[in-house]
Amino acid sequence: MSSKDTIVVGVKDDQPGLGLMERGSHRGFEVDVGTYIAEHMGAKHITFRTVRSDNRERLLNAHTVDLVLASYSITPDRAKLVTFGGPYYVAHQDIMVRRPENRIRGVRDLTGRRMCQASGSVSTERVVIGLGIRPTLVPASSYSECVGRLLGGKVDVVSTGDLVLAGFAARYRDRVKIINAPFTDERYGVGLRRGDIDGCEGVNRALTTMYQDGTAARLLNKWFGASELKMTTSVPEFEGCA
């Protein structure tokens, strides 16, 4: 971790509810959680910088950002590249479709369907490799582009962590819906530079307090209450910082 006076937090800029650039500022649940963590760790100045799924590790290890909160699912491969604090939320991979759709009721119904594949995300691998299901993959640069393709009829489904989907579902609630058929755990971690054990422990202390003092529940309701997603407000089980 760099000087505690200034902490640079990497967030998305195109995911409603989580991290979205609006009127020149980053806004969303991950922005608020990043602010809480940085303040708890003693930062006098907090700066936000946009990251994407395919550059999070590079920006962390280049010291461009100190923390990353960007729907960053903790996986064994990623844990070889960065150190993870948290998770700050355990989401579940689910499926979002257009409102009229009623034939897709679970992940097994995705065979042959046009499914968006966001660059740098592991969600598609969980369907295709993990479960052996064969949708028709349509590549896109981000989940915001995926949702645009869903709204425009270019794909049939978008599948990723339900907290990501909930942000879009709250924004486009008259046009899309989450089918509420979760099939994985998505442990969203706070990314730090590899080996930053002190920083990781500081993050975990901040997250514990955030859940215990009611801030986590308030922020989840603030950003995702309109999505009708059932949310967990108990402290997640942390990965450990070793």
PDB file of C-alpha atoms in Angstrom:
ATOM      1  CA  MET A   1       0.000   0.000   0.000  1.00  0.00           C
ATOM      2  CA  SER A   2       1.245   3.462  -0.846  1.00  0.00           C
ATOM      3  CA  SER A   3       1.280   6.364   1.626  1.00  0.00           C
ATOM      4  CA  LYS A   4      -1.854   6.253   3.747  1.00  0.00           C
ATOM      5  CA  ASP A   5      -2.389   9.969   3.048  1.00  0.00           C
ATOM      6  CA  THR A   6      -3.604   9.191  -0.466  1.00  0.00           C
ATOM      7  CA  ILE A   7      -5.208   5.931  -1.591  1.00  0.00           C
ATOM      8  CA  VAL A   8      -6.106   5.341  -5.244  1.00  0.00           C
ATOM      9  CA  VAL A   9      -9.079   3.011  -5.699  1.00  0.00           C
ATOM     10  CA  GLY A  10      -9.748   1.268  -9.011  1.00  0.00           C
ATOM     11  CA  VAL A  11     -13.443   0.899  -9.888  1.00  0.00           C
ATOM     12  CA  LYS A  12     -15.558   0.273 -12.966  1.00  0.00           C
ATOM     13  CA  ASP A  13     -17.206   3.198 -14.739  1.00  0.00           C
ATOM     14  CA  ASP A  14     -19.923   1.363 -16.659  1.00  0.00           C
ATOM     15  CA  GLN A  15     -21.756  -0.846 -14.135  1.00  0.00           C
ATOM     16  CA  PRO A  16     -24.876   0.808 -12.651  1.00  0.00           C
ATOM     17  CA  GLY A  17     -25.149   0.234  -8.920  1.00  0.00           C
ATOM     18  CA  LEU A  18     -21.534  -0.956  -8.566  1.00  0.00           C
ATOM     19  CA  GLY A  19     -19.365   1.598 -10.326  1.00  0.00           C
ATOM     20  CA  LEU A  20     -20.665   4.111 -12.853  1.00  0.00           C
ATOM     21  CA  MET A  21     -19.276   7.416 -14.100  1.00  0.00           C
ATOM     22  CA  GLU A  22     -22.022  10.021 -13.830  1.00  0.00           C
ATOM     23  CA  ARG A  23     -21.600  13.787 -14.196  1.00  0.00           C
ATOM     24  CA  GLY A  24     -17.838  13.438 -13.896  1.00  0.00           C
ATOM     25  CA  SER A  25     -17.811  11.324 -10.715  1.00  0.00           C
ATOM     26  CA  HIS A  26     -17.698   7.610  -9.963  1.00  0.00           C
ATOM     27  CA  ARG A  27     -20.834   6.459  -8.103  1.00  0.00           C
ATOM     28  CA  GLY A  28     -21.982   3.075  -6.805  1.00  0.00           C
ATOM     29  CA  PHE A  29     -21.762   0.443  -4.085  1.00  0.00           C
ATOM     30  CA  GLU A  30     -18.103  -0.366  -4.793  1.00  0.00           C
ATOM     31  CA  VAL A  31     -17.229   3.338  -4.774  1.00  0.00           C
ATOM     32  CA  ASP A  32     -18.878   3.750  -1.375  1.00  0.00           C
ATOM     33  CA  VAL A  33     -17.228   0.595   0.005  1.00  0.00           C
ATOM     34  CA  GLY A  34     -13.852   1.737  -1.347  1.00  0.00           C
ATOM     35  CA  THR A  35     -14.341   5.103   0.352  1.00  0.00           C
ATOM     36  CA  TYR A  36     -15.244   3.420   3.647  1.00  0.00           C
ATOM     37  CA  ILE A  37     -12.172   1.145   3.505  1.00  0.00           C
ATOM     38  CA  ALA A  38      -9.772   3.951   2.566  1.00  0.00           C
ATOM     39  CA  GLU A  39     -11.073   6.232   5.324  1.00  0.00           C
ATOM     40  CA  HIS A  40     -10.860   3.392   7.844  1.00  0.00           C
ATOM     41  CA  MET A  41      -7.233   2.865   6.794  1.00  0.00           C
ATOM     42  CA  GLY A  42      -6.429   6.515   7.484  1.00  0.00           C
ATOM     43  CA  ALA A  43      -6.475   8.055   4.014  1.00  0.00           C
ATOM     44  CA  LYS A  44      -6.785  11.833   3.960  1.00  0.00           C
ATOM     45  CA  HIS A  45      -7.298  11.846   0.175  1.00  0.00           C
ATOM     46  CA  ILE A  46      -9.102   9.223  -1.910  1.00  0.00           C
ATOM     47  CA  THR A  47      -8.842   9.153  -5.691  1.00  0.00           C
ATOM     48  CA  PHE A  48     -10.851   6.919  -8.010  1.00  0.00           C
ATOM     49  CA  ARG A  49      -9.526   5.556 -11.283  1.00  0.00           C
ATOM     50  CA  THR A  50     -11.391   3.525 -13.889  1.00  0.00           C
ATOM     51  CA  VAL A  51     -10.304  -0.086 -14.372  1.00  0.00           C
ATOM     52  CA  ARG A  52     -11.559  -2.834 -16.675  1.00  0.00           C
ATOM     53  CA  SER A  53     -11.763  -6.579 -16.150  1.00  0.00           C
ATOM     54  CA  ASP A  54      -8.753  -7.098 -18.427  1.00  0.00           C
ATOM     55  CA  ASN A  55      -6.360  -4.573 -16.821  1.00  0.00           C
ATOM     56  CA  ARG A  56      -6.974  -4.829 -13.061  1.00  0.00           C
ATOM     57  CA  GLU A  57      -3.834  -6.865 -12.283  1.00  0.00           C
ATOM     58  CA  ARG A  58      -1.605  -4.708 -14.457  1.00  0.00           C
ATOM     59  CA  LEU A  59      -2.736  -1.431 -12.881  1.00  0.00           C
ATOM     60  CA  LEU A  60      -2.346  -2.822  -9.358  1.00  0.00           C
ATOM     61  CA  ASN A  61       1.126  -4.192  -9.870  1.00  0.00           C
ATOM     62  CA  ALA A  62       2.231  -1.057 -11.733  1.00  0.00           C
ATOM     63  CA  HIS A  63       1.305   0.965  -8.597  1.00  0.00           C
ATOM     64  CA  THR A  64      -1.270   2.917 -10.617  1.00  0.00           C
ATOM     65  CA  VAL A  65      -3.995   1.940  -8.126  1.00  0.00           C
ATOM     66  CA  ASP A  66      -3.744   0.720  -4.519  1.00  0.00           C
ATOM     67  CA  LEU A  67      -7.074  -1.068  -4.163  1.00  0.00           C
ATOM     68  CA  VAL A  68      -9.428  -2.521  -6.761  1.00  0.00           C
ATOM     69  CA  LEU A  69     -13.161  -2.954  -6.158  1.00  0.00           C
ATOM     70  CA  ALA A  70     -14.539  -3.920  -9.556  1.00  0.00           C
ATOM     71  CA  SER A  71     -16.752  -7.039  -9.348  1.00  0.00           C
ATOM     72  CA  TYR A  72     -13.410  -8.824  -8.948  1.00  0.00           C
ATOM     73  CA  SER A  73     -14.247 -12.485  -8.323  1.00  0.00           C
ATOM     74  CA  ILE A  74     -11.590 -14.263  -6.257  1.00  0.00           C
ATOM     75  CA  THR A  75     -10.174 -17.236  -8.198  1.00  0.00           C
ATOM     76  CA  PRO A  76      -7.058 -19.386  -7.667  1.00  0.00           C
ATOM     77  CA  ASP A  77      -5.478 -18.061 -10.883  1.00  0.00           C
ATOM     78  CA  ARG A  78      -6.044 -14.424  -9.949  1.00  0.00           C
ATOM     79  CA  ALA A  79      -4.773 -15.043  -6.416  1.00  0.00           C
ATOM     80  CA  LYS A  80      -1.385 -15.914  -7.954  1.00  0.00           C
ATOM     81  CA  LEU A  81      -1.179 -12.398  -9.387  1.00  0.00           C
ATOM     82  CA  VAL A  82      -2.662 -10.201  -6.646  1.00  0.00           C
ATOM     83  CA  THR A  83      -3.528 -10.397  -2.940  1.00  0.00           C
ATOM     84  CA  PHE A  84      -7.231 -10.336  -2.111  1.00  0.00           C
ATOM     85  CA  GLY A  85      -8.846  -8.737   0.909  1.00  0.00           C
ATOM     86  CA  GLY A  86     -12.392  -9.715   1.738  1.00  0.00           C
ATOM     87  CA  PRO A  87     -14.575 -10.758   0.071  1.00  0.00           C
ATOM     88  CA  TYR A  88     -16.756  -7.723   0.729  1.00  0.00           C
ATOM     89  CA  TYR A  89     -19.748  -9.550  -0.765  1.00  0.00           C
ATOM     90  CA  VAL A  90     -20.554 -13.084  -1.881  1.00  0.00           C
ATOM     91  CA  ALA A  91     -22.681 -12.788  -4.995  1.00  0.00           C
ATOM     92  CA  HIS A  92     -24.016 -15.688  -7.062  1.00  0.00           C
ATOM     93  CA  GLN A  93     -23.850 -16.084 -10.803  1.00  0.00           C
ATOM     94  CA  ASP A  94     -27.301 -15.748 -12.284  1.00  0.00           C
ATOM     95  CA  ILE A  95     -28.915 -15.008 -15.635  1.00  0.00           C
ATOM     96  CA  MET A  96     -30.591 -11.874 -16.975  1.00  0.00           C
ATOM     97  CA  VAL A  97     -33.014 -11.959 -19.898  1.00  0.00           C
ATOM     98  CA  ARG A  98     -35.476  -9.608 -21.571  1.00  0.00           C
ATOM     99  CA  ARG A  99     -38.835  -9.285 -19.768  1.00  0.00           C
ATOM    100  CA  PRO A 100     -40.953 -11.342 -22.243  1.00  0.00           C
ATOM    101  CA  GLU A 101     -38.610 -14.360 -22.033  1.00  0.00           C
ATOM    102  CA  ASN A 102     -40.060 -17.291 -20.078  1.00  0.00           C
ATOM    103  CA  ARG A 103     -38.359 -20.341 -21.588  1.00  0.00           C
ATOM    104  CA  ILE A 104     -34.996 -19.770 -19.860  1.00  0.00           C
ATOM    105  CA  ARG A 105     -35.468 -20.913 -16.278  1.00  0.00           C
ATOM    106  CA  GLY A 106     -31.961 -22.058 -15.392  1.00  0.00           C
ATOM    107  CA  VAL A 107     -28.411 -22.433 -16.603  1.00  0.00           C
ATOM    108  CA  ARG A 108     -29.189 -25.702 -18.429  1.00  0.00           C
ATOM    109  CA  ASP A 109     -31.507 -23.776 -20.737  1.00  0.00           C
ATOM    110  CA  LEU A 110     -28.587 -21.776 -22.151  1.00  0.00           C
ATOM    111  CA  THR A 111     -27.532 -24.462 -24.660  1.00  0.00           C
ATOM    112  CA  GLY A 112     -27.679 -22.915 -28.121  1.00  0.00           C
ATOM    113  CA  ARG A 113     -28.715 -19.507 -26.791  1.00  0.00           C
ATOM    114  CA  ARG A 114     -26.783 -16.364 -27.671  1.00  0.00           C
ATOM    115  CA  MET A 115     -24.849 -15.485 -24.502  1.00  0.00           C
ATOM    116  CA  CYS A 116     -22.705 -12.391 -24.164  1.00  0.00           C
ATOM    117  CA  GLN A 117     -19.028 -12.927 -23.291  1.00  0.00           C
ATOM    118  CA  ALA A 118     -17.477  -9.890 -21.578  1.00  0.00           C
ATOM    119  CA  SER A 119     -13.730  -9.470 -22.079  1.00  0.00           C
ATOM    120  CA  GLY A 120     -11.644 -10.513 -19.067  1.00  0.00           C
ATOM    121  CA  SER A 121     -14.545 -12.048 -17.136  1.00  0.00           C
ATOM    122  CA  VAL A 122     -14.535 -15.615 -15.794  1.00  0.00           C
ATOM    123  CA  SER A 123     -18.332 -15.927 -15.811  1.00  0.00           C
ATOM    124  CA  THR A 124     -18.501 -17.471 -19.282  1.00  0.00           C
ATOM    125  CA  GLU A 125     -15.893 -20.089 -18.344  1.00  0.00           C
ATOM    126  CA  ARG A 126     -18.047 -21.197 -15.419  1.00  0.00           C
ATOM    127  CA  VAL A 127     -20.872 -22.010 -17.820  1.00  0.00           C
ATOM    128  CA  VAL A 128     -18.897 -23.451 -20.731  1.00  0.00           C
ATOM    129  CA  ILE A 129     -15.960 -25.159 -19.004  1.00  0.00           C
ATOM    130  CA  GLY A 130     -17.258 -25.615 -15.455  1.00  0.00           C
ATOM    131  CA  LEU A 131     -20.705 -26.931 -16.374  1.00  0.00           C
ATOM    132  CA  GLY A 132     -20.107 -28.118 -19.945  1.00  0.00           C
ATOM    133  CA  ILE A 133     -23.012 -26.093 -21.342  1.00  0.00           C
ATOM    134  CA  ARG A 134     -22.688 -24.831 -24.916  1.00  0.00           C
ATOM    135  CA  PRO A 135     -24.319 -21.476 -25.598  1.00  0.00           C
ATOM    136  CA  THR A 136     -23.428 -19.454 -28.679  1.00  0.00           C
ATOM    137  CA  LEU A 137     -20.927 -16.898 -27.389  1.00  0.00           C
ATOM    138  CA  VAL A 138     -21.122 -13.287 -28.554  1.00  0.00           C
ATOM    139  CA  PRO A 139     -18.032 -11.297 -27.482  1.00  0.00           C
ATOM    140  CA  ALA A 140     -18.246  -7.797 -25.999  1.00  0.00           C
ATOM    141  CA  SER A 141     -15.812  -5.463 -24.280  1.00  0.00           C
ATOM    142  CA  SER A 142     -17.792  -5.074 -21.020  1.00  0.00           C
ATOM    143  CA  TYR A 143     -21.028  -5.927 -19.257  1.00  0.00           C
ATOM    144  CA  SER A 144     -22.489  -2.551 -20.131  1.00  0.00           C
ATOM    145  CA  GLU A 145     -21.987  -3.477 -23.798  1.00  0.00           C
ATOM    146  CA  CYS A 146     -23.506  -6.906 -23.067  1.00  0.00           C
ATOM    147  CA  VAL A 147     -26.621  -5.316 -21.577  1.00  0.00           C
ATOM    148  CA  GLY A 148     -26.881  -2.990 -24.566  1.00  0.00           C
ATOM    149  CA  ARG A 149     -26.853  -6.055 -26.823  1.00  0.00           C
ATOM    150  CA  LEU A 150     -29.483  -7.737 -24.669  1.00  0.00           C
ATOM    151  CA  LEU A 151     -31.736  -4.679 -24.839  1.00  0.00           C
ATOM    152  CA  GLY A 152     -31.193  -4.512 -28.592  1.00  0.00           C
ATOM    153  CA  GLY A 153     -31.996  -8.176 -29.193  1.00  0.00           C
ATOM    154  CA  LYS A 154     -28.449  -9.083 -30.277  1.00  0.00           C
ATOM    155  CA  VAL A 155     -28.018 -11.631 -27.446  1.00  0.00           C
ATOM    156  CA  ASP A 156     -30.514 -13.704 -25.460  1.00  0.00           C
ATOM    157  CA  VAL A 157     -28.815 -13.758 -22.061  1.00  0.00           C
ATOM    158  CA  VAL A 158     -26.236 -12.021 -19.904  1.00  0.00           C
ATOM    159  CA  SER A 159     -24.835 -14.178 -17.109  1.00  0.00           C
ATOM    160  CA  THR A 160     -22.536 -13.002 -14.325  1.00  0.00           C
ATOM    161  CA  GLY A 161     -22.649 -12.180 -10.610  1.00  0.00           C
ATOM    162  CA  ASP A 162     -26.115 -11.194  -9.462  1.00  0.00           C
ATOM    163  CA  LEU A 163     -24.874  -7.954  -7.900  1.00  0.00           C
ATOM    164  CA  VAL A 164     -23.660  -6.815 -11.335  1.00  0.00           C
ATOM    165  CA  LEU A 165     -26.955  -7.885 -12.888  1.00  0.00           C
ATOM    166  CA  ALA A 166     -28.949  -6.208 -10.089  1.00  0.00           C
ATOM    167  CA  GLY A 167     -27.509  -2.803 -10.907  1.00  0.00           C
ATOM    168  CA  PHE A 168     -28.600  -3.103 -14.525  1.00  0.00           C
ATOM    169  CA  ALA A 169     -31.949  -4.681 -13.545  1.00  0.00           C
ATOM    170  CA  ALA A 170     -32.721  -1.733 -11.245  1.00  0.00           C
ATOM    171  CA  ARG A 171     -31.955   0.694 -14.073  1.00  0.00           C
ATOM    172  CA  TYR A 172     -33.867  -1.168 -16.799  1.00  0.00           C
ATOM    173  CA  ARG A 173     -36.480  -2.855 -14.619  1.00  0.00           C
ATOM    174  CA  ASP A 174     -39.256  -2.530 -17.228  1.00  0.00           C
ATOM    175  CA  ARG A 175     -37.192  -4.267 -19.919  1.00  0.00           C
ATOM    176  CA  VAL A 176     -35.074  -6.968 -18.279  1.00  0.00           C
ATOM    177  CA  LYS A 177     -35.316  -9.402 -15.363  1.00  0.00           C
ATOM    178  CA  ILE A 178     -33.028 -11.671 -13.332  1.00  0.00           C
ATOM    179  CA  ILE A 179     -34.388 -15.222 -13.378  1.00  0.00           C
ATOM    180  CA  ASN A 180     -33.207 -15.890  -9.779  1.00  0.00           C
ATOM    181  CA  ALA A 181     -31.652 -19.294 -10.484  1.00  0.00           C
ATOM    182  CA  PRO A 182     -28.140 -18.875  -8.997  1.00  0.00           C
ATOM    183  CA  PHE A 183     -25.568 -21.552  -9.765  1.00  0.00           C
ATOM    184  CA  THR A 184     -22.203 -20.387  -8.343  1.00  0.00           C
ATOM    185  CA  ASP A 185     -20.683 -18.334  -5.562  1.00  0.00           C
ATOM    186  CA  GLU A 186     -18.962 -15.148  -6.737  1.00  0.00           C
ATOM    187  CA  ARG A 187     -16.674 -13.948  -3.938  1.00  0.00           C
ATOM    188  CA  TYR A 188     -16.006 -10.293  -4.759  1.00  0.00           C
ATOM    189  CA  GLY A 189     -12.602  -9.392  -3.343  1.00  0.00           C
ATOM    190  CA  VAL A 190     -10.632  -6.207  -2.829  1.00  0.00           C
ATOM    191  CA  GLY A 191      -7.559  -6.506  -5.041  1.00  0.00           C
ATOM    192  CA  LEU A 192      -4.186  -5.388  -3.642  1.00  0.00           C
ATOM    193  CA  ARG A 193      -0.645  -5.741  -4.929  1.00  0.00           C
ATOM    194  CA  ARG A 194       0.730  -9.251  -4.554  1.00  0.00           C
ATOM    195  CA  GLY A 195       2.169  -9.742  -1.063  1.00  0.00           C
ATOM    196  CA  ASP A 196       0.581  -6.661   0.541  1.00  0.00           C
ATOM    197  CA  ILE A 197      -0.366  -8.511   3.730  1.00  0.00           C
ATOM    198  CA  ASP A 198      -0.599  -5.369   5.897  1.00  0.00           C
ATOM    199  CA  GLY A 199      -2.949  -3.767   3.402  1.00  0.00           C
ATOM    200  CA  CYS A 200      -5.046  -6.926   3.205  1.00  0.00           C
ATOM    201  CA  GLU A 201      -5.415  -7.102   6.985  1.00  0.00           C
ATOM    202  CA  GLY A 202      -6.396  -3.433   7.081  1.00  0.00           C
ATOM    203  CA  VAL A 203      -9.044  -4.047   4.428  1.00  0.00           C
ATOM    204  CA  ASN A 204     -10.494  -6.970   6.370  1.00  0.00           C
ATOM    205  CA  ARG A 205     -10.678  -4.960   9.592  1.00  0.00           C
ATOM    206  CA  ALA A 206     -12.516  -2.200   7.732  1.00  0.00           C
ATOM    207  CA  LEU A 207     -14.956  -4.648   6.138  1.00  0.00           C
ATOM    208  CA  THR A 208     -15.734  -6.303   9.469  1.00  0.00           C
ATOM    209  CA  THR A 209     -16.608  -2.914  10.965  1.00  0.00           C
ATOM    210  CA  MET A 210     -18.631  -1.965   7.861  1.00  0.00           C
ATOM    211  CA  TYR A 211     -20.916  -4.972   8.323  1.00  0.00           C
ATOM    212  CA  GLN A 212     -21.109  -4.710  12.099  1.00  0.00           C
ATOM    213  CA  ASP A 213     -22.054  -1.020  12.159  1.00  0.00           C
ATOM    214  CA  GLY A 214     -24.868  -1.454   9.620  1.00  0.00           C
ATOM    215  CA  THR A 215     -23.167   0.432   6.774  1.00  0.00           C
ATOM    216  CA  ALA A 216     -23.066  -2.620   4.481  1.00  0.00           C
ATOM    217  CA  ALA A 217     -26.809  -3.269   4.804  1.00  0.00           C
ATOM    218  CA  ARG A 218     -27.597   0.404   4.213  1.00  0.00           C
ATOM    219  CA  LEU A 219     -25.408   0.591   1.088  1.00  0.00           C
ATOM    220  CA  LEU A 220     -26.754  -2.654  -0.379  1.00  0.00           C
ATOM    221  CA  ASN A 221     -30.310  -1.376   0.005  1.00  0.00           C
ATOM    222  CA  LYS A 222     -29.349   2.055  -1.358  1.00  0.00           C
ATOM    223  CA  TRP A 223     -27.899   0.685  -4.591  1.00  0.00           C
ATOM    224  CA  PHE A 224     -29.798  -2.566  -5.201  1.00  0.00           C
ATOM    225  CA  GLY A 225     -33.063  -2.330  -3.271  1.00  0.00           C
ATOM    226  CA  ALA A 226     -35.028  -1.603  -6.452  1.00  0.00           C
ATOM    227  CA  SER A 227     -33.785  -4.794  -8.143  1.00  0.00           C
ATOM    228  CA  GLU A 228     -35.773  -7.198  -5.912  1.00  0.00           C
ATOM    229  CA  LEU A 229     -32.599  -9.224  -5.379  1.00  0.00           C
ATOM    230  CA  LYS A 230     -32.431 -10.934  -1.993  1.00  0.00           C
ATOM    231  CA  MET A 231     -29.185  -9.701  -0.429  1.00  0.00           C
ATOM    232  CA  THR A 232     -26.976 -11.029   2.366  1.00  0.00           C
ATOM    233  CA  THR A 233     -26.064  -8.575   5.121  1.00  0.00           C
ATOM    234  CA  SER A 234     -23.893 -10.744   7.384  1.00  0.00           C
ATOM    235  CA  VAL A 235     -20.077 -10.501   7.389  1.00  0.00           C
ATOM    236  CA  PRO A 236     -18.655 -12.749   4.635  1.00  0.00           C
ATOM    237  CA  GLU A 237     -16.078 -15.393   5.499  1.00  0.00           C
ATOM    238  CA  PHE A 238     -12.723 -13.869   4.547  1.00  0.00           C
ATOM    239  CA  GLU A 239     -10.066 -15.589   2.445  1.00  0.00           C
ATOM    240  CA  GLY A 240      -7.213 -14.813   4.837  1.00  0.00           C
ATOM    241  CA  CYS A 241      -4.184 -12.705   3.968  1.00  0.00           C
ATOM    242  CA  ALA A 242      -1.314 -15.222   4.065  1.00  0.00           C
TER     243      ALA A 242
END
